[in-house]
Short mmCIF file of C-alpha atoms in Angstrom, two decimals:
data_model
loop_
_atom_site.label_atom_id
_atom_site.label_comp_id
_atom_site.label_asym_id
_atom_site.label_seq_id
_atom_site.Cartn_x
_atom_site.Cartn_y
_atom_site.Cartn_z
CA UNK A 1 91.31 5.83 33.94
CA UNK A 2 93.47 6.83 37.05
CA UNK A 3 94.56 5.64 40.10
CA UNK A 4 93.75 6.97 43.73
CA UNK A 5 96.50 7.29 46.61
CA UNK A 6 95.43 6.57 50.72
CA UNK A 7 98.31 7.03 52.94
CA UNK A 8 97.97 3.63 55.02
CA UNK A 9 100.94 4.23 57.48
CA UNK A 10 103.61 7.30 57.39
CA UNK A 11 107.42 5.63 58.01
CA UNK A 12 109.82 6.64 60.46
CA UNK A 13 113.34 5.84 61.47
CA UNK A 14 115.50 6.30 64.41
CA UNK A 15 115.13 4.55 67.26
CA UNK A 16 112.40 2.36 65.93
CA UNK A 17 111.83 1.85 62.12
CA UNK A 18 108.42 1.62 60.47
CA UNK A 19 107.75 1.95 56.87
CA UNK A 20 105.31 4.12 54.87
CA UNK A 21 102.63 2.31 53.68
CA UNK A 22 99.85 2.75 51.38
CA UNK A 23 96.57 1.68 49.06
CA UNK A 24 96.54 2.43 45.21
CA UNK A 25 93.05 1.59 43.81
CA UNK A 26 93.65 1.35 39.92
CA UNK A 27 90.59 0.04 38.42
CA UNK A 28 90.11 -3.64 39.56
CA UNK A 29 93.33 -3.55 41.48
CA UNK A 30 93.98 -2.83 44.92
CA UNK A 31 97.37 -2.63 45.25
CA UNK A 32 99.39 -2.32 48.92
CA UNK A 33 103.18 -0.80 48.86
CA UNK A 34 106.18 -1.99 51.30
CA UNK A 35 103.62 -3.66 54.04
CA UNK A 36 106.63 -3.74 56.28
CA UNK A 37 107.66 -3.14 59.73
CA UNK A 38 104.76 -1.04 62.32
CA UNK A 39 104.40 -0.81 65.93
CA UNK A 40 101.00 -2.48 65.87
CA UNK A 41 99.40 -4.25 62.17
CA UNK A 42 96.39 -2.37 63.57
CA UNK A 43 98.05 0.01 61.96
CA UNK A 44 98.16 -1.12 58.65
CA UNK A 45 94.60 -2.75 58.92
CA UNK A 46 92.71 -0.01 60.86
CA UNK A 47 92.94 2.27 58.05
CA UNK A 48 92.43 0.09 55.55
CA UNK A 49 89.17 -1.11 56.78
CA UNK A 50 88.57 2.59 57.24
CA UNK A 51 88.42 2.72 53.68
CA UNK A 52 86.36 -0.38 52.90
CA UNK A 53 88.98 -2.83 52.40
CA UNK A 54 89.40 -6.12 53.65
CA UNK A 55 92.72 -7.75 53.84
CA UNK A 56 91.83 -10.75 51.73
CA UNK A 57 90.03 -7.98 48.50
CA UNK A 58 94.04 -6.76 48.57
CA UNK A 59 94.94 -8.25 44.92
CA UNK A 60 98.39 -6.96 44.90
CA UNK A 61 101.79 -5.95 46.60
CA UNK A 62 104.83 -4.40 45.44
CA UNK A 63 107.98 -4.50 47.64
CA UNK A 64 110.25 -1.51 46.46
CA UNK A 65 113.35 -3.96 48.34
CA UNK A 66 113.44 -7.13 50.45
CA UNK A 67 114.46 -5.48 53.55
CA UNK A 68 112.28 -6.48 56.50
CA UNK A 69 111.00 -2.76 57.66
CA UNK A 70 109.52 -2.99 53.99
CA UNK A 71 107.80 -6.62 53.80
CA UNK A 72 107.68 -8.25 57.27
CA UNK A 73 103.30 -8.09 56.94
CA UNK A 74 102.92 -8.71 53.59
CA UNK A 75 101.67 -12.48 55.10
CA UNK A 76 98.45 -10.17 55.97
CA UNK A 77 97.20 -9.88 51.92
CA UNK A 78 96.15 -13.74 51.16
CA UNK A 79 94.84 -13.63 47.94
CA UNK A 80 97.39 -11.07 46.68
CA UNK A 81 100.33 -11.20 44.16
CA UNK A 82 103.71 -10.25 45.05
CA UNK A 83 106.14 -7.80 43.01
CA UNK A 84 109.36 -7.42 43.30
CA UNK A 85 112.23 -6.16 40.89
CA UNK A 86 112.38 -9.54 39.12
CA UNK A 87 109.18 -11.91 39.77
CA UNK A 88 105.66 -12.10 40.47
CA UNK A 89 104.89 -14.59 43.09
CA UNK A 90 101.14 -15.88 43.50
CA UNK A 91 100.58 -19.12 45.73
CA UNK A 92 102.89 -21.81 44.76
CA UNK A 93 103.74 -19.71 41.48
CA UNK A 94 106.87 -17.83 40.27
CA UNK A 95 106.59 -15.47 37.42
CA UNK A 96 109.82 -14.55 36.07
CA UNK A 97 109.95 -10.80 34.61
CA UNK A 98 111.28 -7.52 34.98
CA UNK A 99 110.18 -4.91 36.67
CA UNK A 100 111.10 -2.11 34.59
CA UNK A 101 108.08 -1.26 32.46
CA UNK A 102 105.94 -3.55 33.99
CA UNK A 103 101.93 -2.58 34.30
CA UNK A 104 100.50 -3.88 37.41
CA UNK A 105 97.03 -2.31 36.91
CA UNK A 106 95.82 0.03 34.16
CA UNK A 107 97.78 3.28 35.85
CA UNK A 108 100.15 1.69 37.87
CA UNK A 109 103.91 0.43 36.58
CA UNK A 110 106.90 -0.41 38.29
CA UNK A 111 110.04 0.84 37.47
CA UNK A 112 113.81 -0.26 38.21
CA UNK A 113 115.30 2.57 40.95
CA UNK A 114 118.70 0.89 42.42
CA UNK A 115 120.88 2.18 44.89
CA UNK A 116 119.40 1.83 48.77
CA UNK A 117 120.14 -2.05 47.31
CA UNK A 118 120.95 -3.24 43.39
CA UNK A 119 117.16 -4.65 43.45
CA UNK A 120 114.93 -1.34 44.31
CA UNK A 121 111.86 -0.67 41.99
CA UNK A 122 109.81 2.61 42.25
CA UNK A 123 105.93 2.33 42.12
CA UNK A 124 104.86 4.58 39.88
CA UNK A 125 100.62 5.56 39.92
CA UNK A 126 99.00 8.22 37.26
CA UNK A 127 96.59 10.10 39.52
CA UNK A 128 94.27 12.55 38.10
CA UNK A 129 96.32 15.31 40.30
CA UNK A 130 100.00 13.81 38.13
CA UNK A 131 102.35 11.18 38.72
CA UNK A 132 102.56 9.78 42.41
CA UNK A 133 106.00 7.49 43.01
CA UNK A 134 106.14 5.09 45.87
CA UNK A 135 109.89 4.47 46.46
CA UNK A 136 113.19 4.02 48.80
CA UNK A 137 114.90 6.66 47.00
CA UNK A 138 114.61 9.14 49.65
CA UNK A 139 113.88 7.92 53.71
CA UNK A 140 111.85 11.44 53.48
CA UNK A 141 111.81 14.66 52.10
CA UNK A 142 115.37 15.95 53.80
CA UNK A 143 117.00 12.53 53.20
CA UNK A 144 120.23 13.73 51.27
CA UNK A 145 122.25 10.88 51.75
CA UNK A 146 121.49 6.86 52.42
CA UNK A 147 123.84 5.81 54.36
CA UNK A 148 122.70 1.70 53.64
CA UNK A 149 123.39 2.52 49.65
CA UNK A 150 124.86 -0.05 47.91
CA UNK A 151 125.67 2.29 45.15
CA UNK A 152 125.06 5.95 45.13
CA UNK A 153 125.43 6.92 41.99
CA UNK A 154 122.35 4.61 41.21
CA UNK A 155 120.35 6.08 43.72
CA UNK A 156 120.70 10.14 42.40
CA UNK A 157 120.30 8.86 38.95
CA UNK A 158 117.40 7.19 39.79
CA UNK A 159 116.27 10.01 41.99
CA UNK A 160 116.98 12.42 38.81
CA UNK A 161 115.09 9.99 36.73
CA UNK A 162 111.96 10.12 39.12
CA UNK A 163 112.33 14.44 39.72
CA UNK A 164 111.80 14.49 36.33
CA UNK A 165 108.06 12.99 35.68
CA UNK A 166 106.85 13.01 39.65
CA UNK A 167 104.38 15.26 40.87
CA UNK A 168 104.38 13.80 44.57
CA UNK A 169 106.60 11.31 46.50
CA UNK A 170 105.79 8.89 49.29
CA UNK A 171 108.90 7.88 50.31
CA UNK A 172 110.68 5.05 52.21
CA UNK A 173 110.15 6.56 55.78
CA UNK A 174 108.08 9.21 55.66
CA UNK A 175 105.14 11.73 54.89
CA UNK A 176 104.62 11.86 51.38
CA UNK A 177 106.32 15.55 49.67
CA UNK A 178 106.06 17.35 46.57
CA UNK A 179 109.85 17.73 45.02
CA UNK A 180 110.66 21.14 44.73
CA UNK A 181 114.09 23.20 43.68
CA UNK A 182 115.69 22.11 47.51
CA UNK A 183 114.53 18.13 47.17
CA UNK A 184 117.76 16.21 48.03
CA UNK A 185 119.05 15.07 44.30
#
């Protein structure tokens, strides 16, 4: 089994901020990333509904940090779960566990990425095209340095660790890329 990728939202910062969202299907799982800050939700909902989803079949949503630009709409998905880098949250319930490892559907797993802040996780989906990773390690494809880091030298190891078993990246703020020989480390 494998997961499929839709593009919800492409991120952008500079004088506004928006963050790149998107829709992992992954068998019974329907699974939103960083729902966070848009111009309009349209723009989150529109093409979501575009692709026959309601916001209430959303079942879960991974945060990659708790910075607003990255989770102000995730009040939109009702029925969904939250994940973050050290919980699941669902209703009134809080899951304790750690992200690193952890399977949210059959090809989807999170994995621990710090460095924009201590907390970051990377959303990693198994596509039948490779290895797609949803994360803050870059703002976009150019993004050599993060200038919010909390620690850099987390953030290139972690961006080392992802080079290394990505075949595309959707990053923080921006169109998704495939890493190549000149992708900021």
């Amino acid at each position: 089994m494998s997961a499929t990728v839709n593009l919800l939202h492409t991120g952008y910062v500079g004088g506004h901020v928006g963050s790149t969202i998107s829709l992992i299907r992954d068998g019974d799982r329907l699974i939103v990333t960083d729902p966070g800050m848009v111009r309009d939700r349209g723009l989150i909902l529109d093409p979501l509904r575009a692709l026959g989803v309601e916001p209430g079949d959303v079942t879960d949503v991974v945060f990659s940090h708790h910075h607003p630009d990255h989770t102000l709409n995730a009040a939109l998905f009702l029925n969904a779960r939250f994940h973050d880098h050290w919980a699941i949250y669902e209703g009134d319930r809080w899951e304790d566990r750690d992200a690193e490892g952890f399977q949210v559907g059959p090809s989807v797993r999170l994995i621990r990425t710090p460095g924009h802040t201590p907390e970051d996780i990377t959303t990693l989906a198994e596509t039948e095209d490779g290895l797609v990773a949803f994360t803050h390690l870059w703002w976009d494809a150019n993004s050599a340095a993060d200038p919010f880091a909390t620690d850099l030298t987390a953030l290139h190891a972690g961006r080392e660790r992802v080079l290394e078993i990505a075949g595309l990246i959707v990053p923080g703020h921006g169109p998704a890329f495939k890493p190549s020989a000149d992708t900021p480390r």
